XYZ file of C-alpha atoms in Angstrom:
518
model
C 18.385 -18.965 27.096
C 20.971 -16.087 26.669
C 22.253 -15.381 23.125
C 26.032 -13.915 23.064
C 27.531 -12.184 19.941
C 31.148 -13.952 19.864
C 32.547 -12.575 15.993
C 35.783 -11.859 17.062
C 36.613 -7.546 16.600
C 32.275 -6.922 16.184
C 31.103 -3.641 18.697
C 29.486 -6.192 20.151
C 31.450 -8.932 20.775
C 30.739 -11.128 23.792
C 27.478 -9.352 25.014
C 23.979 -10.234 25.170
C 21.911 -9.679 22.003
C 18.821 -11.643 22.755
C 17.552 -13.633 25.601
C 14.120 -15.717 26.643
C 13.443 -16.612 30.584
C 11.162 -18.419 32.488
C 10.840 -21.700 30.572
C 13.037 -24.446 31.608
C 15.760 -25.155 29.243
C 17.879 -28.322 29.369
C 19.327 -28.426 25.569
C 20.126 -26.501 22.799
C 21.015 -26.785 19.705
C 21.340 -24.975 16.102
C 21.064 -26.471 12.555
C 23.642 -26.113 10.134
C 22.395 -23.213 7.851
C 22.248 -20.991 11.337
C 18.701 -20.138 10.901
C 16.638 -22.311 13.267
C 17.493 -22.810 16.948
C 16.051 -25.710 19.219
C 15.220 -25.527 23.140
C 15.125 -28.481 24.612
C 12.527 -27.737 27.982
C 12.463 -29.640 31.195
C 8.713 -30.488 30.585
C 9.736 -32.377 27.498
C 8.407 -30.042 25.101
C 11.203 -28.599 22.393
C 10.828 -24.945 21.161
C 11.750 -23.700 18.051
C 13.445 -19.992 17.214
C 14.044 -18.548 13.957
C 17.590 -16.668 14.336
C 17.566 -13.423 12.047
C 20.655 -11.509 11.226
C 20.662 -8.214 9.768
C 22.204 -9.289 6.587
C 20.652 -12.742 6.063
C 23.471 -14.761 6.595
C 24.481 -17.912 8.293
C 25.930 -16.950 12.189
C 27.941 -20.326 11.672
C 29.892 -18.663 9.074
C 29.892 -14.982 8.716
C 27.424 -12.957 10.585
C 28.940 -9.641 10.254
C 30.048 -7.176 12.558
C 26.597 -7.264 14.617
C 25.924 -10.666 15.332
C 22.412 -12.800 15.939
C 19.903 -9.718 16.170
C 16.477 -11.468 17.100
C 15.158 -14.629 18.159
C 11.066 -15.278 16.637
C 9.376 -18.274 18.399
C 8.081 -20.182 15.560
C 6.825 -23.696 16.810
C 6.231 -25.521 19.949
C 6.661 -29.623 19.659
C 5.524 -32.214 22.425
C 8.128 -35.061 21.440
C 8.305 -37.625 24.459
C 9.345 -37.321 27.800
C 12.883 -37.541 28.943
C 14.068 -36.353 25.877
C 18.091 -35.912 25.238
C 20.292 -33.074 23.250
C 18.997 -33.165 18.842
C 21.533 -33.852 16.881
C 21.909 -32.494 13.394
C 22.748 -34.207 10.486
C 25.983 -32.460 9.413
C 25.671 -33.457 5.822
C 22.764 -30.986 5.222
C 20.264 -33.040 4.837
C 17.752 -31.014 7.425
C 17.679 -34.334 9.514
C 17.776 -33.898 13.087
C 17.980 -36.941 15.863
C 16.641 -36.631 19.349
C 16.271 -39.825 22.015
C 13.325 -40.242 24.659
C 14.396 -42.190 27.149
C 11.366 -42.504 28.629
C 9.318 -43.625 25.348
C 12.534 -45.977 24.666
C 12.821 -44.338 21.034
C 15.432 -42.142 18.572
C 12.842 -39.409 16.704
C 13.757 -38.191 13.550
C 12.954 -34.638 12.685
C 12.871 -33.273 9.182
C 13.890 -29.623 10.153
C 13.914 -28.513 6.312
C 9.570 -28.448 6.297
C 10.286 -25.539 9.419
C 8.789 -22.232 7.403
C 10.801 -18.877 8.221
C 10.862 -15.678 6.708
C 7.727 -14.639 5.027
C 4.570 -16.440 5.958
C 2.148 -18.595 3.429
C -1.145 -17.242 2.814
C -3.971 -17.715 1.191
C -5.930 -14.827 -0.237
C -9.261 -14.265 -2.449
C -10.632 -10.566 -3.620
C -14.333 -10.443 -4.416
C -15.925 -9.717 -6.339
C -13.840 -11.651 -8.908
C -15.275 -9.570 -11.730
C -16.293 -5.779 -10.553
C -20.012 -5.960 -11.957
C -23.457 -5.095 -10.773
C -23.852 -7.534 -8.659
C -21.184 -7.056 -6.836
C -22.024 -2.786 -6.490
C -21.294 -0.956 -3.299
C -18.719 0.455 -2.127
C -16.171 -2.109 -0.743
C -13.806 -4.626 -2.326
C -13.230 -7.649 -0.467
C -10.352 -9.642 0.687
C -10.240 -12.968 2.696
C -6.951 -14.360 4.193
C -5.945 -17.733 5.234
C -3.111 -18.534 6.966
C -1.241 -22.169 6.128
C -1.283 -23.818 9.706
C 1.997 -22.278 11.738
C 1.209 -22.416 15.303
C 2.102 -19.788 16.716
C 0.445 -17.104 14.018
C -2.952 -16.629 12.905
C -5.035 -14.699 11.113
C -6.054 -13.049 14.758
C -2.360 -12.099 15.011
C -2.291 -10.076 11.942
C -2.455 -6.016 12.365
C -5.056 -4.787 10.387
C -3.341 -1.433 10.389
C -0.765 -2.884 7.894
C -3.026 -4.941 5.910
C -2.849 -3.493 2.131
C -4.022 -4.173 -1.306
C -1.289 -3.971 -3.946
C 0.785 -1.959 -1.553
C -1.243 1.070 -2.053
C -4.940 0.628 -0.772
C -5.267 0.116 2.759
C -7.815 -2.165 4.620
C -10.930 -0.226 6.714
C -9.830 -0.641 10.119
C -13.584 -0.717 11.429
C -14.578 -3.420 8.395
C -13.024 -6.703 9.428
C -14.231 -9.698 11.221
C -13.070 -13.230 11.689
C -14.692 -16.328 10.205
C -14.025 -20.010 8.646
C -16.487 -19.607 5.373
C -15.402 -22.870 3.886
C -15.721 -24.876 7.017
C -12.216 -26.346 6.882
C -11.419 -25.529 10.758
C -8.834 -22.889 9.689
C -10.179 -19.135 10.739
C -9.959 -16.367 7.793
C -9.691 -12.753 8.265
C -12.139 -10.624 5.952
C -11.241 -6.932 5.384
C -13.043 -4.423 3.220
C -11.146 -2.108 0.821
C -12.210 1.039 -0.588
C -13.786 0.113 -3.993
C -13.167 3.564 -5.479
C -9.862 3.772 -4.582
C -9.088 0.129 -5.832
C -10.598 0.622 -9.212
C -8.192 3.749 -9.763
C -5.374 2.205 -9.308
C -6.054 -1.107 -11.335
C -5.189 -1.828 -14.919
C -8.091 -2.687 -17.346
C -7.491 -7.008 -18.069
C -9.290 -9.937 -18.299
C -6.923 -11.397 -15.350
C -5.303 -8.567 -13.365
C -2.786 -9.599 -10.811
C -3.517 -8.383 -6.963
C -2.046 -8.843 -3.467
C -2.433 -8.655 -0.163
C -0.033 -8.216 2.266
C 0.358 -7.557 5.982
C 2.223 -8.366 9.189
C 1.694 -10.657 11.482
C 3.567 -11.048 14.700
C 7.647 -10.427 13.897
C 6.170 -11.812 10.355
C 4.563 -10.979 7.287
C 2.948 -12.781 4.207
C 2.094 -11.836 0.535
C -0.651 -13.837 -1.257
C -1.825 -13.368 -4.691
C -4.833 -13.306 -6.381
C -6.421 -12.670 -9.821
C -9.543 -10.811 -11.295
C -11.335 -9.675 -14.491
C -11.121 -4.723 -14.405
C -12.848 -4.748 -17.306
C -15.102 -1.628 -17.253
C -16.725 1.572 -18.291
C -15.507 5.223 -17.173
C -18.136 7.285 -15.848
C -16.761 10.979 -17.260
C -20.150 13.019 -15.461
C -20.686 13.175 -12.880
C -16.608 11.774 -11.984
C -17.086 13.589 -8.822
C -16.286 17.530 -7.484
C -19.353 18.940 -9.602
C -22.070 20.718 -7.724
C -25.439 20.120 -9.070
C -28.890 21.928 -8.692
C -31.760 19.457 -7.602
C -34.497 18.707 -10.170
C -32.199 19.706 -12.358
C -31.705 17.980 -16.057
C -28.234 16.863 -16.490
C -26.258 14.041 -19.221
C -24.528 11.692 -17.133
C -22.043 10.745 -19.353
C -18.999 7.316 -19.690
C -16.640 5.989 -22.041
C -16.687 2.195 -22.955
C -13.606 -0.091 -22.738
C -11.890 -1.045 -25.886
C -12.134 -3.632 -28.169
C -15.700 -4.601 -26.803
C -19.424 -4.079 -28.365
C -21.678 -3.841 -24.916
C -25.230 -4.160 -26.564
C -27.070 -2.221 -23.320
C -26.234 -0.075 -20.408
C -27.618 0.615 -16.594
C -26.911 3.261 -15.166
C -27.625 4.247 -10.574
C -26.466 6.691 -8.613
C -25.736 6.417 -4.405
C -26.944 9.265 -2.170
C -24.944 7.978 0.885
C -21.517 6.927 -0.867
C -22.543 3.341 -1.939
C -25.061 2.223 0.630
C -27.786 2.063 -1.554
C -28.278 2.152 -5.531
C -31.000 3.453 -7.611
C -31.541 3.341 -10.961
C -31.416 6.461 -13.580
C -32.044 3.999 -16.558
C -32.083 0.759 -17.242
C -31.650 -1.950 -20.365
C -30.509 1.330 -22.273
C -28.628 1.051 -25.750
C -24.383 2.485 -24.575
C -24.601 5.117 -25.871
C -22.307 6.851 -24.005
C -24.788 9.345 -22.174
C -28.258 9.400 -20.376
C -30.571 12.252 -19.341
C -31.351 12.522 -15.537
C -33.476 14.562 -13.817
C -31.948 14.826 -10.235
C -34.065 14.301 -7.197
C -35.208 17.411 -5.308
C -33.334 16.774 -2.037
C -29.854 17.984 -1.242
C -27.443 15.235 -1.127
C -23.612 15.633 -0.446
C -22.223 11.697 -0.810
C -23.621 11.276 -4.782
C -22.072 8.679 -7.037
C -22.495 7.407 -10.340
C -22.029 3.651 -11.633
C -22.569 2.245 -15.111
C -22.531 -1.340 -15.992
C -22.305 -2.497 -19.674
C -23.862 -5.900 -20.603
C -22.503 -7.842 -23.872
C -24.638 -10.434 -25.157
C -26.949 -10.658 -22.485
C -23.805 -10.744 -19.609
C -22.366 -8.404 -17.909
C -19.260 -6.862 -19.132
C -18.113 -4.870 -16.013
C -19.040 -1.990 -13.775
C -17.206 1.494 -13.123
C -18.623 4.724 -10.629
C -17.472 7.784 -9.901
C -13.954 8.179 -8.341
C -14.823 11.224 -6.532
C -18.305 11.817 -4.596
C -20.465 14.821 -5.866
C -22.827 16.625 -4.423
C -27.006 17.681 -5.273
C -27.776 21.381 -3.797
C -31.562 21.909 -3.460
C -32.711 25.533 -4.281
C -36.299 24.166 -3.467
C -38.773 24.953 -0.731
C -37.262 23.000 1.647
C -33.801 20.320 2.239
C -33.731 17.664 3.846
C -31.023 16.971 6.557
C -31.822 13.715 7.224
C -34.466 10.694 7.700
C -33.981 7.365 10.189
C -36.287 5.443 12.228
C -36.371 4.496 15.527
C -38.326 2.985 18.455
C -39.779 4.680 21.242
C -41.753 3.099 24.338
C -42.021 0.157 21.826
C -43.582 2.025 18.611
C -41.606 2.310 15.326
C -41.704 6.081 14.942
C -40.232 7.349 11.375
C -38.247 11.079 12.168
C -36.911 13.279 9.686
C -35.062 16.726 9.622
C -35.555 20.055 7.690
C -32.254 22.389 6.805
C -34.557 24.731 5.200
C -38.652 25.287 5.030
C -40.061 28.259 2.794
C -43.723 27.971 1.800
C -44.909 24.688 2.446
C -47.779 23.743 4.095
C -46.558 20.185 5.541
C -46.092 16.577 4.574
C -47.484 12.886 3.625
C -45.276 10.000 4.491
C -45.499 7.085 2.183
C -44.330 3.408 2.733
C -44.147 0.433 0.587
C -42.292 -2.862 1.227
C -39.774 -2.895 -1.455
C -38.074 0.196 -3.053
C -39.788 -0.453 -6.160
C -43.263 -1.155 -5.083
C -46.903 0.921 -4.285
C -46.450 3.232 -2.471
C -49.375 4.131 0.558
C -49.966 7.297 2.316
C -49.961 6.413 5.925
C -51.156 9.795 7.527
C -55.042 10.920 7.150
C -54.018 14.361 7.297
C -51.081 16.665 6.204
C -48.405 16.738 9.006
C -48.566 20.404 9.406
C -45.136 22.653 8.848
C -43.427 23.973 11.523
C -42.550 27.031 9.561
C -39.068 27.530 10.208
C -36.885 28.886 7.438
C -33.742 27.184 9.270
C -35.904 23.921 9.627
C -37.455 21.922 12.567
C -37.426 18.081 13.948
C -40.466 15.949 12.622
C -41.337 12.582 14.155
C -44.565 10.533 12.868
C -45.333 6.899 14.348
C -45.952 3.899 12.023
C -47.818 1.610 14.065
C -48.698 -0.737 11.571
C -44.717 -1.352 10.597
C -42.914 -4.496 12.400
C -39.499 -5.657 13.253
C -36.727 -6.590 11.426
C -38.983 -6.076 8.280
C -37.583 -3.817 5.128
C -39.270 -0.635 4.519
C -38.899 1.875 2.530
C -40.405 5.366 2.881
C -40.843 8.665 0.532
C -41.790 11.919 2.320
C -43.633 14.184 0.092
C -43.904 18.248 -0.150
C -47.014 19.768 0.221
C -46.619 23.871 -0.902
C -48.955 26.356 -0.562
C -49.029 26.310 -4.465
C -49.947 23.026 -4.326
C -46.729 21.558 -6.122
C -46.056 18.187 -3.972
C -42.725 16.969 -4.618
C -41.131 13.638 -3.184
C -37.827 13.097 -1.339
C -36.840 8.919 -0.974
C -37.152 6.290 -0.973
C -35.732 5.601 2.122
C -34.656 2.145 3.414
C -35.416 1.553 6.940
C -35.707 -1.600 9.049
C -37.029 -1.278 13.010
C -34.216 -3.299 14.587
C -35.391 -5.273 17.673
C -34.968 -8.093 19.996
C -36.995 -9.508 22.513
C -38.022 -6.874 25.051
C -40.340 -6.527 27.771
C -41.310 -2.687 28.742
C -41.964 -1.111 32.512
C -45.624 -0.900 32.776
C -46.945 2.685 32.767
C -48.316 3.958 34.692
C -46.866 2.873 37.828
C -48.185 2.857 40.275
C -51.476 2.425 38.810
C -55.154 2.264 39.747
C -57.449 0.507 37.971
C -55.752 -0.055 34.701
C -51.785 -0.279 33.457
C -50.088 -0.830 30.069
C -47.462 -3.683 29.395
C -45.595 -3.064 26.081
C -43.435 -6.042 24.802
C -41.679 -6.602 21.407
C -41.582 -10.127 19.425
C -39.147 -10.033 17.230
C -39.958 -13.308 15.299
C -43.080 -15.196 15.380
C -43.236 -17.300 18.815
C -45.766 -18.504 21.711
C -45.802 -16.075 24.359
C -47.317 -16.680 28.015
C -47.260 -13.347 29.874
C -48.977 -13.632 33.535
C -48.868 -11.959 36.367
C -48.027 -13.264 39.909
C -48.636 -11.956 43.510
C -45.716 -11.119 45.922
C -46.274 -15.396 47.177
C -45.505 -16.513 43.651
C -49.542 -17.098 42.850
C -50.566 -16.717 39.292
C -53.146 -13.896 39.458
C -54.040 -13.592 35.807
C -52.853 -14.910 32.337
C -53.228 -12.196 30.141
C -51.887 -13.874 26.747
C -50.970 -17.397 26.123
C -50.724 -17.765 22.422
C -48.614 -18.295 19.706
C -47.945 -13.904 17.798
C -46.324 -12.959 14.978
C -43.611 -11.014 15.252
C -44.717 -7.054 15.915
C -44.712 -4.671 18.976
C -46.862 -5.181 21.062
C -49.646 -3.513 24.230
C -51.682 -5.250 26.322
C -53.575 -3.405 29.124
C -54.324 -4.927 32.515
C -56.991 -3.758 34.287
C -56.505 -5.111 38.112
C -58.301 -8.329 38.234
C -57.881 -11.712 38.448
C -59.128 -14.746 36.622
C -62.204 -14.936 38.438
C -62.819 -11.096 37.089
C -62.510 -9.233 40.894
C -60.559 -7.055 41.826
C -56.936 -7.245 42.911
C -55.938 -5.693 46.493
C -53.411 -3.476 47.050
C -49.835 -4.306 47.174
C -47.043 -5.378 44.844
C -47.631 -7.916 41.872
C -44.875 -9.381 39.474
C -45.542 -9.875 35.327
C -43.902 -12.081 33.592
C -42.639 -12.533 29.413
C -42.109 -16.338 28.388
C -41.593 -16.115 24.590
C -39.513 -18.997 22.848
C -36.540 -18.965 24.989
C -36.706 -15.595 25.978
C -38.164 -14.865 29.579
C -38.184 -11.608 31.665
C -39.593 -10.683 34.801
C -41.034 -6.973 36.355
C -42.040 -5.280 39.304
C -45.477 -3.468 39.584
C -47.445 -1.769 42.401
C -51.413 -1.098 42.214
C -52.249 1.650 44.740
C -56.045 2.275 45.046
């Protein structure tokens, strides 16, 4: 299908200003307002063009002095076979007729419904109301196209998704999913929280919109949600302050409301986790806080009024702040890992003056007992520009919340505490090389159970003979080490050679190569 320019005295009349190949055509025609086209295929299938014009105008009448400027594939429609030029109703009516001969029938098509220009959409922000328990540090948006084969939402560039024209989506925060189970796919961005609240008037029902592109396309949807909120005014971000310090962190209330109590958090790590400073406190406008004695550099604020026993809204810092330790010793960070199938807990020093070592301490929820889990003081490494600490928790298990506090011990014998820490061993099922190997007379096997199953782990001979069952039993889920010592069932001795263990938990199954050498 070529498309010619043919207004008489136009720069380009008579030449080519779109074109499509490769498909067939047979017929085509164009309804009356000039905006859709139809392309009749040789497969009996009829596609369907948008025509676009740089001044929005019909190309029957007046299409200016550039002509038809770009052809969008909008639909594809399986009719019949055989099918025979469509007709358009020249009275307007947006009825088109089309025979197929080889279904014996005259189709009428209501070409009116076809959408072009902007796209429909469906949108929703969350949290509706910007209160506690929505806190952290994204807003969210979901969008839903209305069905137009050929766009959806997977079409649409994230890099031009934005929130009231102004706050652009994360372009690592997104993922695709059909939360009300009505077989139409939604995209779900994230949106800088911070930013957002800014930029948004105080209401009970604030207007906001999403818009993007999608394909040749775009789409607007609309949405509305409840600002109101308080104004943290200290720490609003910028400020410096000095760990185990005493500070007022201080926030205005909205207008024209009586909130009857106050909570008040603050984020070491920009909104990933919240802690309280006070909670269930009259608003009155300020709160003392003793800062925790660890340098931090991603700090915010959040307050969140309540107003007869409900929550009246939620507002943070705009800007991130930061806590300077002039203590004995920072901390430069604190993660957990796994190594040869043991949860080990490591942490860094940026500075260590005068301290004698450490106690790690765990509980299972942020807010619960805490218990030492070393005997004795992991000793200091003594290094005014800090060191690399590592301590194994054999007792923790995966996918299970912890949280951890790592406490000071100075030569004065002032312990101070640095946490809590979240941390949460992530693991699948695994099954470890044994070590050592080779081996004579005994090996280890380390596996990892992520979630309570029956596990069968045997070993085999080079023939495929079952030497020895070592478990066969249903385990929680934990990391586990079983040592083999070189028999077999009958308790003798295995010979030389090569042997083969095997993992059967649940569904999971893995099989490795081992060689006893005597």
């Amino acid at each position: 299908l070529v498309v010619y320019n043919i207004v008489p005295g136009s720069p380009n009349e008579n030449q080519v200003t779109d074109s499509t190949r490769g498909r067939g055509g047979k017929t085509v025609a164009m309804n009356p307002p000039g905006t859709l086209l139809y392309l009749t295929l040789q497969n009996d299938q009829v596609l369907v063009f948008s025509v676009e014009t740089p001044s929005n105008v019909s190309v029957i009448e007046d299409a200016g002095t550039e002509g038809i400027s770009e052809l969008t594939l909008i639909k594809e429609l399986s009719l019949g076979s055989d099918l025979g030029p469509i007709v358009f109703d020249p009275t307007g009516s947006g009825l088109a007729l089309v025979s197929s001969a080889g279904d014996e029938l005259v189709l009428i098509l209501n070409t009116s419904d076809v959408s072009v220009g902007p796209l429909e959409a469906a949108i929703s922000v969350s949290p509706r109301t910007l209160n506690l328990q929505s806190r952290g540090r994204w807003v969210t948006g979901r969008i839903e196209l209305t069905p137009s084969p050929p766009f959806h939402v997977q079409d649409i560039d994230i890099g031009t998704v934005l929130l009231n024209g102004t706050v652009p989506a994360e372009p690592d925060k997104w993922k695709i999913e059909d939360e009300n189970q009505n077989d139409i796919d939604e995209l779900v961005v994230k949106f800088d929280r911070a930013l957002f609240q800014s930029m948004l008037p105080q209401g009970d029902s604030v207007e906001v919109t999403i818009t993007a592109t999608v394909g040749t396309r775009t789409f607007a949807g609309l949405d509305t949600i409840r600002t109101i909120r308080p104004t943290a005014t200290f720490p609003k971000g910028g400020e410096l302050l000095v760990a185990g310090s005493v500070v007022n962190v201080t926030w205005t209330s909205p207008a024209g409301y009586n909130p009857d109590a106050a909570d008040v958090h603050w984020t070491p790590n920009d909104g990933r986790g919240w802690y309280p400073i006070a909670e269930g406190i009259p608003d009155a406008g300020s709160v003392e806080w003793l800062t925790p004695f660890i340098h931090h550099d991603s700090c915010r604020v959040m307050v969140t009024l309540y107003e007869g026993g409900s929550d009246l809204g939620m507002g943070m810092s705009q800007e991130m702040f930061v806590i300077q330790s002039p203590v004995a010793i920072t901390l430069a960070g604190f993660t957990g890992t796994i190594k040869r199938g043991t949860p080990v807990v490591q942490w860094t020093t940026g500075l260590e003056l005068n301290i004698n070592g450490f106690h790690l301490l765990r509980a299972e929820n942020d807010a619960g007992k805490y218990e030492r889990l070393n005997s004795e003081v992991i000793p200091s490494k003594g290094r005014p520009s800090g060191a690399d600490y590592g301590f194994s928790d054999g007792t923790a298990r995966p996918n299970q919340d912890y949280f951890y506090k790592l406490q000071q011990v100075s030569e004065s014998g002032e312990n101070r505490e640095f946490g809590p820490f979240k941390i949460v061993f992530r693991a699948s099922f695994s099954l470890g090389q044994n070590f050592p190997n080779p081996f004579n007379p005994n090996t280890a096997i380390r596996f990892t159970i992520p979630k309570d199953s029956h596990v069968d782990l045997t070993i085999y001979d080079v023939a495929g003979r079952r030497v020895r069952q070592l478990i066969n039993q249903k385990k929680q889920a934990n990391f586990y080490k079983i040592v083999w010592d070189g028999t077999n069932r009958n308790g003798d001795r295995v010979a030389s050679g090569v042997y083969f263990y095997r993992l059967v938990a649940g569904k999971f199954s893995m099989t490795k190569k081992m060689i006893m050498l005597k």
